[in-house]
Amino acid sequence: MSKHGLILLGGLVIGGVFAGPAAAGDLFRVNVIKCGVPGTTGDCGFFPPSSIPLVEGEVRANDKGEVRVDLKGAAPDTTYKIYVGSFAIGDGFFQRYPDAAPIRNIGTVTTNAKGDFEGAITTSLGAEFVFPAGTSLAQPNFVFTFPVGGSEQAVYTTGFAVIAR
């Protein structure tokens, strides 16, 4: 390898070490995706594909347990309940936090007139949701539900989707 090739390789390695995707203090950072993205299966269990819009979204949790949600281009002036758990492919939802049963949400987020939201999850008591110190969750999904009739439908979850363009 030439001297210039080694310098370039060294620069790439150093740049890779210092350029991380998550902000300082973020322990968890993941995209929010629509349920039933074409070409995927089981991303929201038995719930049907979501007809509720979403341009992009993200959930972040930091080393203090604080959770931040960003939604862009979601349904305007809409309140979403948020649950933490996982889906079995083609099956139901299994709550992972605060405990296994009964299923209950950790709080809500409400979009503005543009369908955007940026901030903390609000609990039913009006406080900011924070995971307590010592909380450990392997492979959690944050699930956003939308009221349909007298029940709720999962419309967004966390993960990633590669969509053909």
mmCIF file with all atom_site columns, C-alpha atoms in Angstrom:
data_model
loop_
_atom_site.group_PDB
_atom_site.id
_atom_site.type_symbol
_atom_site.label_atom_id
_atom_site.label_alt_id
_atom_site.label_comp_id
_atom_site.label_asym_id
_atom_site.label_entity_id
_atom_site.label_seq_id
_atom_site.pdbx_PDB_ins_code
_atom_site.Cartn_x
_atom_site.Cartn_y
_atom_site.Cartn_z
_atom_site.occupancy
_atom_site.B_iso_or_equiv
_atom_site.pdbx_formal_charge
_atom_site.auth_seq_id
_atom_site.auth_comp_id
_atom_site.auth_asym_id
_atom_site.auth_atom_id
_atom_site.pdbx_PDB_model_num
ATOM 1   C CA . MET A 1 1   ? 0.000   0.000   0.000  1.00 0.00 ? 1   MET A CA 1
ATOM 2   C CA . SER A 1 2   ? 1.307   3.461   -0.866 1.00 0.00 ? 2   SER A CA 1
ATOM 3   C CA . LYS A 1 3   ? 2.064   6.165   1.671  1.00 0.00 ? 3   LYS A CA 1
ATOM 4   C CA . HIS A 1 4   ? -0.975  8.148   0.453  1.00 0.00 ? 4   HIS A CA 1
ATOM 5   C CA . GLY A 1 5   ? -3.205  5.071   0.768  1.00 0.00 ? 5   GLY A CA 1
ATOM 6   C CA . LEU A 1 6   ? -2.114  4.558   4.392  1.00 0.00 ? 6   LEU A CA 1
ATOM 7   C CA . ILE A 1 7   ? -2.787  8.205   5.240  1.00 0.00 ? 7   ILE A CA 1
ATOM 8   C CA . LEU A 1 8   ? -6.246  7.988   3.651  1.00 0.00 ? 8   LEU A CA 1
ATOM 9   C CA . LEU A 1 9   ? -7.009  4.731   5.479  1.00 0.00 ? 9   LEU A CA 1
ATOM 10  C CA . GLY A 1 10  ? -5.839  6.249   8.783  1.00 0.00 ? 10  GLY A CA 1
ATOM 11  C CA . GLY A 1 11  ? -8.070  9.277   8.225  1.00 0.00 ? 11  GLY A CA 1
ATOM 12  C CA . LEU A 1 12  ? -11.065 7.045   7.537  1.00 0.00 ? 12  LEU A CA 1
ATOM 13  C CA . VAL A 1 13  ? -10.458 4.993   10.692 1.00 0.00 ? 13  VAL A CA 1
ATOM 14  C CA . ILE A 1 14  ? -10.030 8.093   12.872 1.00 0.00 ? 14  ILE A CA 1
ATOM 15  C CA . GLY A 1 15  ? -13.094 9.723   11.280 1.00 0.00 ? 15  GLY A CA 1
ATOM 16  C CA . GLY A 1 16  ? -15.132 6.567   11.904 1.00 0.00 ? 16  GLY A CA 1
ATOM 17  C CA . VAL A 1 17  ? -14.175 6.559   15.574 1.00 0.00 ? 17  VAL A CA 1
ATOM 18  C CA . PHE A 1 18  ? -15.236 10.166  16.131 1.00 0.00 ? 18  PHE A CA 1
ATOM 19  C CA . ALA A 1 19  ? -18.325 10.248  13.905 1.00 0.00 ? 19  ALA A CA 1
ATOM 20  C CA . GLY A 1 20  ? -21.085 8.323   15.661 1.00 0.00 ? 20  GLY A CA 1
ATOM 21  C CA . PRO A 1 21  ? -24.780 8.490   14.750 1.00 0.00 ? 21  PRO A CA 1
ATOM 22  C CA . ALA A 1 22  ? -26.073 9.091   18.274 1.00 0.00 ? 22  ALA A CA 1
ATOM 23  C CA . ALA A 1 23  ? -25.716 12.289  20.261 1.00 0.00 ? 23  ALA A CA 1
ATOM 24  C CA . ALA A 1 24  ? -23.708 12.304  23.479 1.00 0.00 ? 24  ALA A CA 1
ATOM 25  C CA . GLY A 1 25  ? -25.621 10.531  26.216 1.00 0.00 ? 25  GLY A CA 1
ATOM 26  C CA . ASP A 1 26  ? -28.006 8.663   23.865 1.00 0.00 ? 26  ASP A CA 1
ATOM 27  C CA . LEU A 1 27  ? -28.186 5.000   24.841 1.00 0.00 ? 27  LEU A CA 1
ATOM 28  C CA . PHE A 1 28  ? -30.996 4.135   22.435 1.00 0.00 ? 28  PHE A CA 1
ATOM 29  C CA . ARG A 1 29  ? -31.811 5.759   19.111 1.00 0.00 ? 29  ARG A CA 1
ATOM 30  C CA . VAL A 1 30  ? -34.127 4.251   16.539 1.00 0.00 ? 30  VAL A CA 1
ATOM 31  C CA . ASN A 1 31  ? -36.417 5.249   13.683 1.00 0.00 ? 31  ASN A CA 1
ATOM 32  C CA . VAL A 1 32  ? -40.198 5.307   13.889 1.00 0.00 ? 32  VAL A CA 1
ATOM 33  C CA . ILE A 1 33  ? -41.814 3.494   10.942 1.00 0.00 ? 33  ILE A CA 1
ATOM 34  C CA . LYS A 1 34  ? -45.385 2.926   9.802  1.00 0.00 ? 34  LYS A CA 1
ATOM 35  C CA . CYS A 1 35  ? -46.933 -0.448  10.562 1.00 0.00 ? 35  CYS A CA 1
ATOM 36  C CA . GLY A 1 36  ? -47.288 -2.615  7.476  1.00 0.00 ? 36  GLY A CA 1
ATOM 37  C CA . VAL A 1 37  ? -44.707 -0.931  5.272  1.00 0.00 ? 37  VAL A CA 1
ATOM 38  C CA . PRO A 1 38  ? -45.040 -2.629  1.842  1.00 0.00 ? 38  PRO A CA 1
ATOM 39  C CA . GLY A 1 39  ? -42.654 -5.563  1.526  1.00 0.00 ? 39  GLY A CA 1
ATOM 40  C CA . THR A 1 40  ? -42.383 -6.200  5.286  1.00 0.00 ? 40  THR A CA 1
ATOM 41  C CA . THR A 1 41  ? -44.155 -8.796  7.401  1.00 0.00 ? 41  THR A CA 1
ATOM 42  C CA . GLY A 1 42  ? -45.103 -8.888  11.031 1.00 0.00 ? 42  GLY A CA 1
ATOM 43  C CA . ASP A 1 43  ? -43.714 -5.491  11.997 1.00 0.00 ? 43  ASP A CA 1
ATOM 44  C CA . CYS A 1 44  ? -46.898 -4.788  13.994 1.00 0.00 ? 44  CYS A CA 1
ATOM 45  C CA . GLY A 1 45  ? -48.168 -8.291  14.653 1.00 0.00 ? 45  GLY A CA 1
ATOM 46  C CA . PHE A 1 46  ? -51.747 -8.840  13.518 1.00 0.00 ? 46  PHE A CA 1
ATOM 47  C CA . PHE A 1 47  ? -52.477 -5.111  13.149 1.00 0.00 ? 47  PHE A CA 1
ATOM 48  C CA . PRO A 1 48  ? -53.242 -4.062  9.560  1.00 0.00 ? 48  PRO A CA 1
ATOM 49  C CA . PRO A 1 49  ? -51.023 -1.683  7.585  1.00 0.00 ? 49  PRO A CA 1
ATOM 50  C CA . SER A 1 50  ? -51.324 1.890   8.817  1.00 0.00 ? 50  SER A CA 1
ATOM 51  C CA . SER A 1 51  ? -53.148 4.427   6.677  1.00 0.00 ? 51  SER A CA 1
ATOM 52  C CA . ILE A 1 52  ? -52.021 7.204   9.042  1.00 0.00 ? 52  ILE A CA 1
ATOM 53  C CA . PRO A 1 53  ? -49.318 9.384   7.410  1.00 0.00 ? 53  PRO A CA 1
ATOM 54  C CA . LEU A 1 54  ? -45.722 9.612   8.618  1.00 0.00 ? 54  LEU A CA 1
ATOM 55  C CA . VAL A 1 55  ? -42.805 11.243  6.807  1.00 0.00 ? 55  VAL A CA 1
ATOM 56  C CA . GLU A 1 56  ? -40.189 10.330  9.425  1.00 0.00 ? 56  GLU A CA 1
ATOM 57  C CA . GLY A 1 57  ? -39.728 9.810   13.128 1.00 0.00 ? 57  GLY A CA 1
ATOM 58  C CA . GLU A 1 58  ? -37.228 8.900   15.811 1.00 0.00 ? 58  GLU A CA 1
ATOM 59  C CA . VAL A 1 59  ? -37.178 7.788   19.461 1.00 0.00 ? 59  VAL A CA 1
ATOM 60  C CA . ARG A 1 60  ? -34.135 8.459   21.656 1.00 0.00 ? 60  ARG A CA 1
ATOM 61  C CA . ALA A 1 61  ? -33.433 7.525   25.268 1.00 0.00 ? 61  ALA A CA 1
ATOM 62  C CA . ASN A 1 62  ? -30.449 8.990   27.101 1.00 0.00 ? 62  ASN A CA 1
ATOM 63  C CA . ASP A 1 63  ? -28.328 7.793   30.008 1.00 0.00 ? 63  ASP A CA 1
ATOM 64  C CA . LYS A 1 64  ? -30.678 9.562   32.459 1.00 0.00 ? 64  LYS A CA 1
ATOM 65  C CA . GLY A 1 65  ? -33.688 7.531   31.248 1.00 0.00 ? 65  GLY A CA 1
ATOM 66  C CA . GLU A 1 66  ? -35.233 10.520  29.463 1.00 0.00 ? 66  GLU A CA 1
ATOM 67  C CA . VAL A 1 67  ? -37.061 9.652   26.252 1.00 0.00 ? 67  VAL A CA 1
ATOM 68  C CA . ARG A 1 68  ? -37.478 12.043  23.318 1.00 0.00 ? 68  ARG A CA 1
ATOM 69  C CA . VAL A 1 69  ? -39.761 11.562  20.326 1.00 0.00 ? 69  VAL A CA 1
ATOM 70  C CA . ASP A 1 70  ? -39.587 13.327  16.959 1.00 0.00 ? 70  ASP A CA 1
ATOM 71  C CA . LEU A 1 71  ? -42.414 12.884  14.444 1.00 0.00 ? 71  LEU A CA 1
ATOM 72  C CA . LYS A 1 72  ? -42.624 14.676  11.087 1.00 0.00 ? 72  LYS A CA 1
ATOM 73  C CA . GLY A 1 73  ? -45.619 14.566  8.784  1.00 0.00 ? 73  GLY A CA 1
ATOM 74  C CA . ALA A 1 74  ? -47.824 12.441  11.033 1.00 0.00 ? 74  ALA A CA 1
ATOM 75  C CA . ALA A 1 75  ? -51.571 13.012  11.357 1.00 0.00 ? 75  ALA A CA 1
ATOM 76  C CA . PRO A 1 76  ? -52.158 16.637  12.447 1.00 0.00 ? 76  PRO A CA 1
ATOM 77  C CA . ASP A 1 77  ? -53.520 17.476  15.903 1.00 0.00 ? 77  ASP A CA 1
ATOM 78  C CA . THR A 1 78  ? -53.488 13.817  16.939 1.00 0.00 ? 78  THR A CA 1
ATOM 79  C CA . THR A 1 79  ? -52.674 12.208  20.285 1.00 0.00 ? 79  THR A CA 1
ATOM 80  C CA . TYR A 1 80  ? -50.830 8.881   20.143 1.00 0.00 ? 80  TYR A CA 1
ATOM 81  C CA . LYS A 1 81  ? -50.595 6.531   23.114 1.00 0.00 ? 81  LYS A CA 1
ATOM 82  C CA . ILE A 1 82  ? -47.163 4.922   23.451 1.00 0.00 ? 82  ILE A CA 1
ATOM 83  C CA . TYR A 1 83  ? -46.435 1.415   24.697 1.00 0.00 ? 83  TYR A CA 1
ATOM 84  C CA . VAL A 1 84  ? -43.124 -0.427  25.200 1.00 0.00 ? 84  VAL A CA 1
ATOM 85  C CA . GLY A 1 85  ? -43.001 -4.085  24.205 1.00 0.00 ? 85  GLY A CA 1
ATOM 86  C CA . SER A 1 86  ? -42.528 -6.381  21.235 1.00 0.00 ? 86  SER A CA 1
ATOM 87  C CA . PHE A 1 87  ? -44.593 -8.090  18.558 1.00 0.00 ? 87  PHE A CA 1
ATOM 88  C CA . ALA A 1 88  ? -44.564 -11.760 17.650 1.00 0.00 ? 88  ALA A CA 1
ATOM 89  C CA . ILE A 1 89  ? -44.623 -12.131 13.864 1.00 0.00 ? 89  ILE A CA 1
ATOM 90  C CA . GLY A 1 90  ? -48.253 -12.374 12.792 1.00 0.00 ? 90  GLY A CA 1
ATOM 91  C CA . ASP A 1 91  ? -49.381 -12.408 16.435 1.00 0.00 ? 91  ASP A CA 1
ATOM 92  C CA . GLY A 1 92  ? -50.112 -9.957  19.213 1.00 0.00 ? 92  GLY A CA 1
ATOM 93  C CA . PHE A 1 93  ? -48.235 -7.403  21.250 1.00 0.00 ? 93  PHE A CA 1
ATOM 94  C CA . PHE A 1 94  ? -46.318 -8.354  24.389 1.00 0.00 ? 94  PHE A CA 1
ATOM 95  C CA . GLN A 1 95  ? -45.731 -5.524  26.841 1.00 0.00 ? 95  GLN A CA 1
ATOM 96  C CA . ARG A 1 96  ? -42.170 -5.290  28.210 1.00 0.00 ? 96  ARG A CA 1
ATOM 97  C CA . TYR A 1 97  ? -42.466 -2.156  30.371 1.00 0.00 ? 97  TYR A CA 1
ATOM 98  C CA . PRO A 1 98  ? -43.656 -1.302  33.010 1.00 0.00 ? 98  PRO A CA 1
ATOM 99  C CA . ASP A 1 99  ? -44.590 -4.976  33.460 1.00 0.00 ? 99  ASP A CA 1
ATOM 100 C CA . ALA A 1 100 ? -46.138 -7.814  31.482 1.00 0.00 ? 100 ALA A CA 1
ATOM 101 C CA . ALA A 1 101 ? -49.778 -7.220  32.415 1.00 0.00 ? 101 ALA A CA 1
ATOM 102 C CA . PRO A 1 102 ? -52.114 -5.483  32.304 1.00 0.00 ? 102 PRO A CA 1
ATOM 103 C CA . ILE A 1 103 ? -51.127 -3.718  29.109 1.00 0.00 ? 103 ILE A CA 1
ATOM 104 C CA . ARG A 1 104 ? -50.882 0.016   29.751 1.00 0.00 ? 104 ARG A CA 1
ATOM 105 C CA . ASN A 1 105 ? -49.258 2.895   27.946 1.00 0.00 ? 105 ASN A CA 1
ATOM 106 C CA . ILE A 1 106 ? -46.296 4.885   29.247 1.00 0.00 ? 106 ILE A CA 1
ATOM 107 C CA . GLY A 1 107 ? -47.798 8.162   28.054 1.00 0.00 ? 107 GLY A CA 1
ATOM 108 C CA . THR A 1 108 ? -48.770 10.181  25.015 1.00 0.00 ? 108 THR A CA 1
ATOM 109 C CA . VAL A 1 109 ? -47.486 12.613  22.413 1.00 0.00 ? 109 VAL A CA 1
ATOM 110 C CA . THR A 1 110 ? -49.689 15.064  20.496 1.00 0.00 ? 110 THR A CA 1
ATOM 111 C CA . THR A 1 111 ? -48.797 16.411  17.076 1.00 0.00 ? 111 THR A CA 1
ATOM 112 C CA . ASN A 1 112 ? -49.317 20.027  16.027 1.00 0.00 ? 112 ASN A CA 1
ATOM 113 C CA . ALA A 1 113 ? -51.364 21.296  13.065 1.00 0.00 ? 113 ALA A CA 1
ATOM 114 C CA . LYS A 1 114 ? -48.543 20.249  10.677 1.00 0.00 ? 114 LYS A CA 1
ATOM 115 C CA . GLY A 1 115 ? -48.424 16.712  12.093 1.00 0.00 ? 115 GLY A CA 1
ATOM 116 C CA . ASP A 1 116 ? -45.095 17.320  13.832 1.00 0.00 ? 116 ASP A CA 1
ATOM 117 C CA . PHE A 1 117 ? -44.017 16.605  17.397 1.00 0.00 ? 117 PHE A CA 1
ATOM 118 C CA . GLU A 1 118 ? -40.664 17.055  19.107 1.00 0.00 ? 118 GLU A CA 1
ATOM 119 C CA . GLY A 1 119 ? -40.262 16.459  22.821 1.00 0.00 ? 119 GLY A CA 1
ATOM 120 C CA . ALA A 1 120 ? -40.883 14.199  25.775 1.00 0.00 ? 120 ALA A CA 1
ATOM 121 C CA . ILE A 1 121 ? -43.605 11.616  26.304 1.00 0.00 ? 121 ILE A CA 1
ATOM 122 C CA . THR A 1 122 ? -46.208 12.935  28.774 1.00 0.00 ? 122 THR A CA 1
ATOM 123 C CA . THR A 1 123 ? -47.524 10.517  31.410 1.00 0.00 ? 123 THR A CA 1
ATOM 124 C CA . SER A 1 124 ? -51.172 10.341  32.492 1.00 0.00 ? 124 SER A CA 1
ATOM 125 C CA . LEU A 1 125 ? -50.192 12.502  35.496 1.00 0.00 ? 125 LEU A CA 1
ATOM 126 C CA . GLY A 1 126 ? -48.848 15.234  33.189 1.00 0.00 ? 126 GLY A CA 1
ATOM 127 C CA . ALA A 1 127 ? -45.171 14.557  33.977 1.00 0.00 ? 127 ALA A CA 1
ATOM 128 C CA . GLU A 1 128 ? -42.335 13.776  31.577 1.00 0.00 ? 128 GLU A CA 1
ATOM 129 C CA . PHE A 1 129 ? -41.866 10.008  31.175 1.00 0.00 ? 129 PHE A CA 1
ATOM 130 C CA . VAL A 1 130 ? -38.444 8.814   32.383 1.00 0.00 ? 130 VAL A CA 1
ATOM 131 C CA . PHE A 1 131 ? -37.218 5.227   32.714 1.00 0.00 ? 131 PHE A CA 1
ATOM 132 C CA . PRO A 1 132 ? -36.084 4.655   36.328 1.00 0.00 ? 132 PRO A CA 1
ATOM 133 C CA . ALA A 1 133 ? -32.369 4.065   37.017 1.00 0.00 ? 133 ALA A CA 1
ATOM 134 C CA . GLY A 1 134 ? -31.531 0.397   36.605 1.00 0.00 ? 134 GLY A CA 1
ATOM 135 C CA . THR A 1 135 ? -34.092 -0.243  33.846 1.00 0.00 ? 135 THR A CA 1
ATOM 136 C CA . SER A 1 136 ? -32.804 -2.718  31.273 1.00 0.00 ? 136 SER A CA 1
ATOM 137 C CA . LEU A 1 137 ? -34.766 -3.665  28.156 1.00 0.00 ? 137 LEU A CA 1
ATOM 138 C CA . ALA A 1 138 ? -33.453 -5.916  25.405 1.00 0.00 ? 138 ALA A CA 1
ATOM 139 C CA . GLN A 1 139 ? -34.838 -5.124  21.951 1.00 0.00 ? 139 GLN A CA 1
ATOM 140 C CA . PRO A 1 140 ? -37.690 -2.827  22.994 1.00 0.00 ? 140 PRO A CA 1
ATOM 141 C CA . ASN A 1 141 ? -40.256 -1.536  20.539 1.00 0.00 ? 141 ASN A CA 1
ATOM 142 C CA . PHE A 1 142 ? -41.986 1.753   21.140 1.00 0.00 ? 142 PHE A CA 1
ATOM 143 C CA . VAL A 1 143 ? -45.479 1.354   19.686 1.00 0.00 ? 143 VAL A CA 1
ATOM 144 C CA . PHE A 1 144 ? -47.724 4.293   18.801 1.00 0.00 ? 144 PHE A CA 1
ATOM 145 C CA . THR A 1 145 ? -51.487 3.681   18.747 1.00 0.00 ? 145 THR A CA 1
ATOM 146 C CA . PHE A 1 146 ? -54.335 5.664   17.261 1.00 0.00 ? 146 PHE A CA 1
ATOM 147 C CA . PRO A 1 147 ? -57.965 5.524   18.460 1.00 0.00 ? 147 PRO A CA 1
ATOM 148 C CA . VAL A 1 148 ? -60.208 3.509   16.131 1.00 0.00 ? 148 VAL A CA 1
ATOM 149 C CA . GLY A 1 149 ? -63.830 3.088   17.159 1.00 0.00 ? 149 GLY A CA 1
ATOM 150 C CA . GLY A 1 150 ? -63.789 2.052   20.799 1.00 0.00 ? 150 GLY A CA 1
ATOM 151 C CA . SER A 1 151 ? -60.293 0.555   20.711 1.00 0.00 ? 151 SER A CA 1
ATOM 152 C CA . GLU A 1 152 ? -56.777 1.320   19.518 1.00 0.00 ? 152 GLU A CA 1
ATOM 153 C CA . GLN A 1 153 ? -54.792 0.355   16.442 1.00 0.00 ? 153 GLN A CA 1
ATOM 154 C CA . ALA A 1 154 ? -51.008 0.235   16.256 1.00 0.00 ? 154 ALA A CA 1
ATOM 155 C CA . VAL A 1 155 ? -49.979 2.669   13.516 1.00 0.00 ? 155 VAL A CA 1
ATOM 156 C CA . TYR A 1 156 ? -46.235 3.170   14.113 1.00 0.00 ? 156 TYR A CA 1
ATOM 157 C CA . THR A 1 157 ? -43.467 1.146   15.706 1.00 0.00 ? 157 THR A CA 1
ATOM 158 C CA . THR A 1 158 ? -39.713 1.497   16.025 1.00 0.00 ? 158 THR A CA 1
ATOM 159 C CA . GLY A 1 159 ? -37.306 -0.264  13.709 1.00 0.00 ? 159 GLY A CA 1
ATOM 160 C CA . PHE A 1 160 ? -36.185 0.266   10.158 1.00 0.00 ? 160 PHE A CA 1
ATOM 161 C CA . ALA A 1 161 ? -37.582 -0.410  6.714  1.00 0.00 ? 161 ALA A CA 1
ATOM 162 C CA . VAL A 1 162 ? -35.717 -0.449  3.409  1.00 0.00 ? 162 VAL A CA 1
ATOM 163 C CA . ILE A 1 163 ? -38.241 0.685   0.831  1.00 0.00 ? 163 ILE A CA 1
ATOM 164 C CA . ALA A 1 164 ? -37.757 0.148   -2.907 1.00 0.00 ? 164 ALA A CA 1
ATOM 165 C CA . ARG A 1 165 ? -37.577 3.435   -4.780 1.00 0.00 ? 165 ARG A CA 1
#
